PDB file of C-alpha atoms in Angstrom:
ATOM      1  CA  UNK A  14      30.819 -48.389 -15.295  1.00 50.00           C
ATOM      2  CA  UNK A  15      29.879 -48.275 -18.985  1.00 60.00           C
ATOM      3  CA  UNK A  16      26.933 -46.355 -20.378  1.00 67.00           C
ATOM      4  CA  UNK A  17      24.599 -49.365 -20.680  1.00 71.00           C
ATOM      5  CA  UNK A  18      25.033 -50.366 -17.039  1.00 74.00           C
ATOM      6  CA  UNK A  19      24.627 -46.758 -15.921  1.00 76.00           C
ATOM      7  CA  UNK A  20      21.423 -46.518 -17.909  1.00 76.00           C
ATOM      8  CA  UNK A  21      20.066 -49.747 -16.439  1.00 77.00           C
ATOM      9  CA  UNK A  22      20.904 -48.656 -12.907  1.00 79.00           C
ATOM     10  CA  UNK A  23      19.229 -45.305 -13.467  1.00 79.00           C
ATOM     11  CA  UNK A  24      16.124 -47.009 -14.840  1.00 79.00           C
ATOM     12  CA  UNK A  25      16.024 -49.366 -11.878  1.00 81.00           C
ATOM     13  CA  UNK A  26      16.347 -46.536  -9.352  1.00 84.00           C
ATOM     14  CA  UNK A  27      13.640 -44.536 -11.113  1.00 85.00           C
ATOM     15  CA  UNK A  28      11.349 -47.590 -11.103  1.00 86.00           C
ATOM     16  CA  UNK A  29      11.945 -48.132  -7.378  1.00 88.00           C
ATOM     17  CA  UNK A  30      11.284 -44.466  -6.615  1.00 90.00           C
ATOM     18  CA  UNK A  31       8.131 -44.537  -8.746  1.00 91.00           C
ATOM     19  CA  UNK A  32       6.876 -47.585  -6.842  1.00 91.00           C
ATOM     20  CA  UNK A  33       7.554 -45.923  -3.486  1.00 93.00           C
ATOM     21  CA  UNK A  34       5.716 -42.776  -4.574  1.00 94.00           C
ATOM     22  CA  UNK A  35       2.726 -44.861  -5.627  1.00 94.00           C
ATOM     23  CA  UNK A  36       2.277 -46.112  -2.037  1.00 96.00           C
ATOM     24  CA  UNK A  37       3.153 -43.100   0.144  1.00 97.00           C
ATOM     25  CA  UNK A  38       1.327 -44.272   3.251  1.00 97.00           C
ATOM     26  CA  UNK A  39       3.148 -47.588   3.308  1.00 98.00           C
ATOM     27  CA  UNK A  40       6.615 -46.105   3.000  1.00 98.00           C
ATOM     28  CA  UNK A  41       6.070 -43.187   5.368  1.00 97.00           C
ATOM     29  CA  UNK A  42       4.949 -45.769   7.927  1.00 98.00           C
ATOM     30  CA  UNK A  43       8.038 -47.847   7.178  1.00 97.00           C
ATOM     31  CA  UNK A  44      10.242 -44.783   7.617  1.00 97.00           C
ATOM     32  CA  UNK A  45       8.740 -44.174  11.070  1.00 97.00           C
ATOM     33  CA  UNK A  46       9.272 -47.835  11.959  1.00 96.00           C
ATOM     34  CA  UNK A  47      12.894 -47.530  10.881  1.00 96.00           C
ATOM     35  CA  UNK A  48      13.425 -44.632  13.285  1.00 95.00           C
ATOM     36  CA  UNK A  49      11.739 -46.396  16.199  1.00 94.00           C
ATOM     37  CA  UNK A  50      13.680 -49.575  15.469  1.00 94.00           C
ATOM     38  CA  UNK A  51      16.940 -47.628  15.644  1.00 93.00           C
ATOM     39  CA  UNK A  52      15.802 -46.212  18.988  1.00 92.00           C
ATOM     40  CA  UNK A  53      15.061 -49.743  20.255  1.00 91.00           C
ATOM     41  CA  UNK A  54      18.614 -50.816  19.432  1.00 87.00           C
ATOM     42  CA  UNK A  55      20.137 -47.907  21.355  1.00 88.00           C
ATOM     43  CA  UNK A  56      18.476 -48.345  24.738  1.00 89.00           C
ATOM     44  CA  UNK A  57      19.130 -50.843  27.499  1.00 89.00           C
ATOM     45  CA  UNK A  58      16.804 -53.846  27.991  1.00 86.00           C
ATOM     46  CA  UNK A  59      15.204 -52.274  31.071  1.00 86.00           C
ATOM     47  CA  UNK A  60      14.663 -48.985  29.243  1.00 89.00           C
ATOM     48  CA  UNK A  61      13.202 -50.874  26.305  1.00 86.00           C
ATOM     49  CA  UNK A  62      10.682 -52.628  28.532  1.00 87.00           C
ATOM     50  CA  UNK A  63       9.574 -49.276  29.948  1.00 88.00           C
ATOM     51  CA  UNK A  64       9.525 -47.682  26.505  1.00 89.00           C
ATOM     52  CA  UNK A  65       7.343 -50.356  24.928  1.00 90.00           C
ATOM     53  CA  UNK A  66       5.199 -50.689  28.041  1.00 90.00           C
ATOM     54  CA  UNK A  67       4.203 -47.029  27.732  1.00 91.00           C
ATOM     55  CA  UNK A  68       3.260 -47.623  24.087  1.00 90.00           C
ATOM     56  CA  UNK A  69       1.438 -50.900  24.569  1.00 93.00           C
ATOM     57  CA  UNK A  70      -2.251 -51.366  23.784  1.00 93.00           C
ATOM     58  CA  UNK A  71      -2.680 -53.292  27.017  1.00 93.00           C
ATOM     59  CA  UNK A  72      -5.806 -53.061  29.164  1.00 95.00           C
ATOM     60  CA  UNK A  73      -4.288 -50.409  31.422  1.00 93.00           C
ATOM     61  CA  UNK A  74      -3.295 -48.036  28.615  1.00 94.00           C
ATOM     62  CA  UNK A  75      -6.530 -48.584  26.678  1.00 95.00           C
ATOM     63  CA  UNK A  76      -8.525 -47.615  29.753  1.00 94.00           C
ATOM     64  CA  UNK A  77      -6.409 -44.501  30.378  1.00 93.00           C
ATOM     65  CA  UNK A  78      -5.985 -43.062  26.854  1.00 94.00           C
ATOM     66  CA  UNK A  79      -7.165 -45.438  24.088  1.00 95.00           C
ATOM     67  CA  UNK A  80      -6.498 -43.196  21.087  1.00 96.00           C
ATOM     68  CA  UNK A  81      -2.959 -42.446  22.155  1.00 95.00           C
ATOM     69  CA  UNK A  82      -2.282 -46.112  22.942  1.00 95.00           C
ATOM     70  CA  UNK A  83      -3.608 -47.303  19.580  1.00 96.00           C
ATOM     71  CA  UNK A  84      -1.563 -44.787  17.603  1.00 95.00           C
ATOM     72  CA  UNK A  85       1.682 -45.248  19.495  1.00 94.00           C
ATOM     73  CA  UNK A  86       1.548 -49.036  19.459  1.00 95.00           C
ATOM     74  CA  UNK A  87       1.385 -49.032  15.655  1.00 96.00           C
ATOM     75  CA  UNK A  88       4.714 -47.244  15.413  1.00 95.00           C
ATOM     76  CA  UNK A  89       6.868 -49.977  16.909  1.00 94.00           C
ATOM     77  CA  UNK A  90       7.945 -53.458  15.819  1.00 91.00           C
ATOM     78  CA  UNK A  91       7.593 -56.013  18.584  1.00 78.00           C
ATOM     79  CA  UNK A  92       9.525 -58.807  16.880  1.00 70.00           C
ATOM     80  CA  UNK A  93      11.619 -59.399  13.778  1.00 67.00           C
ATOM     81  CA  UNK A  94      13.964 -57.006  12.055  1.00 88.00           C
ATOM     82  CA  UNK A  95      13.031 -53.888  10.116  1.00 93.00           C
ATOM     83  CA  UNK A  96      14.192 -55.358   6.797  1.00 95.00           C
ATOM     84  CA  UNK A  97      11.828 -58.297   7.260  1.00 94.00           C
ATOM     85  CA  UNK A  98       8.927 -55.920   7.746  1.00 96.00           C
ATOM     86  CA  UNK A  99      10.094 -53.772   4.836  1.00 96.00           C
ATOM     87  CA  UNK A 100       9.736 -56.871   2.657  1.00 96.00           C
ATOM     88  CA  UNK A 101       6.272 -57.681   4.045  1.00 96.00           C
ATOM     89  CA  UNK A 102       5.110 -54.080   3.681  1.00 97.00           C
ATOM     90  CA  UNK A 103       6.270 -53.980   0.081  1.00 96.00           C
ATOM     91  CA  UNK A 104       4.548 -57.254  -0.770  1.00 96.00           C
ATOM     92  CA  UNK A 105       1.270 -56.668   1.065  1.00 97.00           C
ATOM     93  CA  UNK A 106       0.739 -53.078   2.207  1.00 98.00           C
ATOM     94  CA  UNK A 107       2.165 -51.381  -0.884  1.00 97.00           C
ATOM     95  CA  UNK A 108       0.202 -53.696  -3.170  1.00 96.00           C
ATOM     96  CA  UNK A 109      -3.013 -53.000  -1.277  1.00 97.00           C
ATOM     97  CA  UNK A 110      -2.427 -49.239  -1.193  1.00 97.00           C
ATOM     98  CA  UNK A 111      -1.675 -49.076  -4.906  1.00 95.00           C
ATOM     99  CA  UNK A 112      -4.828 -51.085  -5.630  1.00 96.00           C
ATOM    100  CA  UNK A 113      -7.293 -49.560  -3.161  1.00 96.00           C
ATOM    101  CA  UNK A 114      -5.881 -46.060  -2.961  1.00 96.00           C
ATOM    102  CA  UNK A 115      -4.359 -44.578   0.176  1.00 97.00           C
ATOM    103  CA  UNK A 116      -7.632 -43.644   1.896  1.00 97.00           C
ATOM    104  CA  UNK A 117      -9.296 -47.048   1.491  1.00 97.00           C
ATOM    105  CA  UNK A 118      -6.087 -48.870   2.382  1.00 98.00           C
ATOM    106  CA  UNK A 119      -5.732 -46.802   5.542  1.00 98.00           C
ATOM    107  CA  UNK A 120      -9.374 -47.503   6.425  1.00 98.00           C
ATOM    108  CA  UNK A 121      -8.752 -51.243   6.162  1.00 98.00           C
ATOM    109  CA  UNK A 122      -5.614 -50.973   8.304  1.00 98.00           C
ATOM    110  CA  UNK A 123      -7.423 -48.957  10.988  1.00 98.00           C
ATOM    111  CA  UNK A 124     -10.317 -51.424  11.078  1.00 98.00           C
ATOM    112  CA  UNK A 125      -7.929 -54.310  11.592  1.00 97.00           C
ATOM    113  CA  UNK A 126      -5.686 -52.549  14.101  1.00 97.00           C
ATOM    114  CA  UNK A 127      -8.427 -51.037  16.260  1.00 97.00           C
ATOM    115  CA  UNK A 128     -11.119 -53.730  16.212  1.00 97.00           C
ATOM    116  CA  UNK A 129      -8.726 -56.673  16.515  1.00 97.00           C
ATOM    117  CA  UNK A 130      -6.957 -54.948  19.414  1.00 97.00           C
ATOM    118  CA  UNK A 131     -10.190 -54.421  21.330  1.00 97.00           C
ATOM    119  CA  UNK A 132     -11.430 -57.953  20.694  1.00 97.00           C
ATOM    120  CA  UNK A 133      -8.130 -59.559  21.714  1.00 96.00           C
ATOM    121  CA  UNK A 134      -7.855 -57.405  24.821  1.00 96.00           C
ATOM    122  CA  UNK A 135     -11.513 -58.144  25.561  1.00 96.00           C
ATOM    123  CA  UNK A 136     -10.700 -61.856  25.512  1.00 96.00           C
ATOM    124  CA  UNK A 137      -7.810 -61.198  27.885  1.00 96.00           C
ATOM    125  CA  UNK A 138     -10.076 -59.205  30.213  1.00 96.00           C
ATOM    126  CA  UNK A 139     -12.573 -62.080  30.240  1.00 95.00           C
ATOM    127  CA  UNK A 140      -9.737 -64.483  31.092  1.00 95.00           C
ATOM    128  CA  UNK A 141      -8.609 -62.273  33.986  1.00 94.00           C
ATOM    129  CA  UNK A 142     -12.107 -61.953  35.417  1.00 94.00           C
ATOM    130  CA  UNK A 143     -12.660 -65.714  35.236  1.00 92.00           C
ATOM    131  CA  UNK A 144      -9.343 -66.602  36.836  1.00 90.00           C
ATOM    132  CA  UNK A 145      -7.780 -67.919  33.636  1.00 88.00           C
ATOM    133  CA  UNK A 146      -5.105 -65.209  33.550  1.00 90.00           C
ATOM    134  CA  UNK A 147      -3.322 -63.325  36.368  1.00 91.00           C
ATOM    135  CA  UNK A 148      -4.318 -59.786  37.344  1.00 91.00           C
ATOM    136  CA  UNK A 149      -0.914 -58.568  36.191  1.00 90.00           C
ATOM    137  CA  UNK A 150      -1.997 -59.312  32.595  1.00 90.00           C
ATOM    138  CA  UNK A 151      -3.572 -55.847  32.448  1.00 91.00           C
ATOM    139  CA  UNK A 152      -0.026 -54.612  31.765  1.00 90.00           C
ATOM    140  CA  UNK A 153       0.861 -57.313  29.231  1.00 89.00           C
ATOM    141  CA  UNK A 154       3.035 -55.953  26.420  1.00 87.00           C
ATOM    142  CA  UNK A 155       1.090 -55.595  23.170  1.00 89.00           C
ATOM    143  CA  UNK A 156       2.751 -53.412  20.560  1.00 90.00           C
ATOM    144  CA  UNK A 157       3.348 -53.848  16.875  1.00 88.00           C
ATOM    145  CA  UNK A 158       1.882 -53.718  13.427  1.00 95.00           C
ATOM    146  CA  UNK A 159       0.820 -57.322  12.938  1.00 95.00           C
ATOM    147  CA  UNK A 160      -2.953 -56.812  13.167  1.00 97.00           C
ATOM    148  CA  UNK A 161      -2.771 -54.190  10.428  1.00 97.00           C
ATOM    149  CA  UNK A 162      -0.666 -56.536   8.337  1.00 97.00           C
ATOM    150  CA  UNK A 163      -3.034 -59.489   8.828  1.00 98.00           C
ATOM    151  CA  UNK A 164      -6.113 -57.494   7.796  1.00 98.00           C
ATOM    152  CA  UNK A 165      -4.388 -56.317   4.612  1.00 98.00           C
ATOM    153  CA  UNK A 166      -3.190 -59.821   3.767  1.00 98.00           C
ATOM    154  CA  UNK A 167      -6.806 -60.952   3.957  1.00 98.00           C
ATOM    155  CA  UNK A 168      -8.334 -58.100   1.959  1.00 97.00           C
ATOM    156  CA  UNK A 169      -5.882 -58.796  -0.872  1.00 97.00           C
ATOM    157  CA  UNK A 170      -7.927 -61.942  -1.517  1.00 96.00           C
ATOM    158  CA  UNK A 171     -10.194 -59.714  -3.608  1.00 95.00           C
ATOM    159  CA  UNK A 172      -7.247 -58.373  -5.597  1.00 95.00           C
ATOM    160  CA  UNK A 173      -6.786 -61.767  -7.241  1.00 93.00           C
ATOM    161  CA  UNK A 174      -8.813 -63.061 -10.159  1.00 90.00           C
ATOM    162  CA  UNK A 175     -11.731 -65.188  -9.001  1.00 87.00           C
ATOM    163  CA  UNK A 176     -10.181 -68.611  -9.578  1.00 87.00           C
ATOM    164  CA  UNK A 177      -7.250 -67.797  -7.267  1.00 91.00           C
ATOM    165  CA  UNK A 178      -9.231 -66.197  -4.443  1.00 93.00           C
ATOM    166  CA  UNK A 179     -10.297 -69.359  -2.649  1.00 92.00           C
ATOM    167  CA  UNK A 180      -6.788 -70.805  -2.669  1.00 94.00           C
ATOM    168  CA  UNK A 181      -5.138 -67.628  -1.385  1.00 96.00           C
ATOM    169  CA  UNK A 182      -7.901 -66.944   1.151  1.00 96.00           C
ATOM    170  CA  UNK A 183      -7.702 -70.503   2.439  1.00 97.00           C
ATOM    171  CA  UNK A 184      -3.920 -70.175   2.879  1.00 97.00           C
ATOM    172  CA  UNK A 185      -4.260 -66.926   4.861  1.00 98.00           C
ATOM    173  CA  UNK A 186      -7.081 -68.324   6.990  1.00 97.00           C
ATOM    174  CA  UNK A 187      -5.215 -71.582   7.534  1.00 97.00           C
ATOM    175  CA  UNK A 188      -1.965 -69.866   8.541  1.00 97.00           C
ATOM    176  CA  UNK A 189      -3.569 -67.738  11.240  1.00 98.00           C
ATOM    177  CA  UNK A 190      -6.105 -70.408  12.166  1.00 97.00           C
ATOM    178  CA  UNK A 191      -3.385 -72.937  12.944  1.00 97.00           C
ATOM    179  CA  UNK A 192      -1.547 -70.333  15.010  1.00 96.00           C
ATOM    180  CA  UNK A 193      -4.741 -69.765  17.003  1.00 97.00           C
ATOM    181  CA  UNK A 194      -5.320 -73.477  17.575  1.00 96.00           C
ATOM    182  CA  UNK A 195      -1.755 -74.140  18.705  1.00 95.00           C
ATOM    183  CA  UNK A 196      -1.003 -70.884  20.529  1.00 92.00           C
ATOM    184  CA  UNK A 197      -4.392 -69.847  21.931  1.00 88.00           C
ATOM    185  CA  UNK A 198      -3.023 -66.519  23.170  1.00 93.00           C
ATOM    186  CA  UNK A 199      -4.889 -63.230  23.024  1.00 93.00           C
ATOM    187  CA  UNK A 200      -2.598 -62.073  20.199  1.00 94.00           C
ATOM    188  CA  UNK A 201      -3.497 -65.196  18.205  1.00 96.00           C
ATOM    189  CA  UNK A 202      -7.133 -64.204  18.688  1.00 97.00           C
ATOM    190  CA  UNK A 203      -6.281 -60.714  17.461  1.00 97.00           C
ATOM    191  CA  UNK A 204      -4.542 -61.963  14.325  1.00 97.00           C
ATOM    192  CA  UNK A 205      -7.371 -64.327  13.430  1.00 98.00           C
ATOM    193  CA  UNK A 206      -9.917 -61.573  14.069  1.00 98.00           C
ATOM    194  CA  UNK A 207      -7.965 -59.225  11.794  1.00 98.00           C
ATOM    195  CA  UNK A 208      -8.085 -61.807   9.002  1.00 98.00           C
ATOM    196  CA  UNK A 209     -11.867 -62.131   9.349  1.00 98.00           C
ATOM    197  CA  UNK A 210     -12.152 -58.351   9.303  1.00 98.00           C
ATOM    198  CA  UNK A 211     -10.087 -58.256   6.122  1.00 98.00           C
ATOM    199  CA  UNK A 212     -12.514 -60.635   4.437  1.00 98.00           C
ATOM    200  CA  UNK A 213     -15.381 -58.461   5.700  1.00 98.00           C
ATOM    201  CA  UNK A 214     -13.833 -55.377   4.046  1.00 97.00           C
ATOM    202  CA  UNK A 215     -15.040 -56.549   0.630  1.00 96.00           C
ATOM    203  CA  UNK A 216     -17.305 -53.467   0.185  1.00 96.00           C
ATOM    204  CA  UNK A 217     -14.190 -51.263   0.236  1.00 96.00           C
ATOM    205  CA  UNK A 218     -12.732 -53.213  -2.683  1.00 95.00           C
ATOM    206  CA  UNK A 219     -15.698 -52.874  -5.012  1.00 91.00           C
ATOM    207  CA  UNK A 220     -15.057 -50.826  -8.109  1.00 87.00           C
ATOM    208  CA  UNK A 221     -11.297 -50.976  -7.817  1.00 87.00           C
ATOM    209  CA  UNK A 222      -9.622 -51.584 -11.204  1.00 78.00           C
ATOM    210  CA  UNK A 223      -7.595 -54.636 -12.123  1.00 72.00           C
ATOM    211  CA  UNK A 224      -7.228 -58.065 -10.632  1.00 76.00           C
ATOM    212  CA  UNK A 225      -4.015 -60.044 -10.465  1.00 79.00           C
ATOM    213  CA  UNK A 226      -3.692 -63.411 -12.191  1.00 74.00           C
ATOM    214  CA  UNK A 227      -0.565 -65.089 -10.711  1.00 76.00           C
ATOM    215  CA  UNK A 228      -0.471 -67.687 -13.495  1.00 73.00           C
ATOM    216  CA  UNK A 229      -0.439 -64.985 -16.184  1.00 70.00           C
ATOM    217  CA  UNK A 230       2.261 -63.030 -14.353  1.00 66.00           C
ATOM    218  CA  UNK A 231       4.427 -66.146 -14.061  1.00 64.00           C
ATOM    219  CA  UNK A 232       3.912 -66.963 -17.744  1.00 65.00           C
ATOM    220  CA  UNK A 233       4.928 -63.456 -18.836  1.00 68.00           C
ATOM    221  CA  UNK A 234       8.020 -63.608 -16.613  1.00 60.00           C
ATOM    222  CA  UNK A 235       9.085 -66.927 -18.137  1.00 59.00           C
ATOM    223  CA  UNK A 236       8.621 -65.581 -21.668  1.00 65.00           C
ATOM    224  CA  UNK A 237      10.615 -62.468 -20.860  1.00 66.00           C
ATOM    225  CA  UNK A 238      13.484 -64.478 -19.353  1.00 59.00           C
ATOM    226  CA  UNK A 239      13.517 -66.751 -22.396  1.00 61.00           C
ATOM    227  CA  UNK A 240      13.534 -63.789 -24.762  1.00 63.00           C
ATOM    228  CA  UNK A 241      16.269 -61.921 -22.894  1.00 56.00           C
ATOM    229  CA  UNK A 242      18.321 -65.110 -22.571  1.00 53.00           C
TER     230      UNK A 242
END
């Protein structure tokens, strides 16, 4: 490897490390998810069901020890591979944490995770009591990080310059709204609730510096490619 390529590689690695350090909460969370994902791939299906059942934010666990259930459920991925979530965390969570700061970002995530969980499980409880869902639904598996991701996707609406906010916000609302209309499960309710909560987190975004203009970013990228080419 010649000196120029070594220099470029070093610069790239330093840039990646700098980006990771700028969003510590996001990447510590991802590191934990990596460990738990490895664990999931090294247990039998029956053991996995028991493992996730103990960490589920279902009605049974929320009634027994809600704080423990809420924390543990956010440390496991219920579907999709870790690399997929690493991509989503880098695009959404890391961007939000760098913009809002770790404390405000974490506040948004907790609002989405906790409130959306209780509302979705409340809908499920209503369904059980009115005969629309079986009694066994109190132990329905509900683990994962998707409510926290949905709330952050929504709050990033305010990271964009004004003329892009309505388009992006409409896309986020439409994506989860269509899932709710077609799926109509308690998790669909939770995701849609998390999006609404993200929009409601506007006060936490006030005073934060900088707003992204996608058109300007695209234009700069095109100019740079043309210049380098």
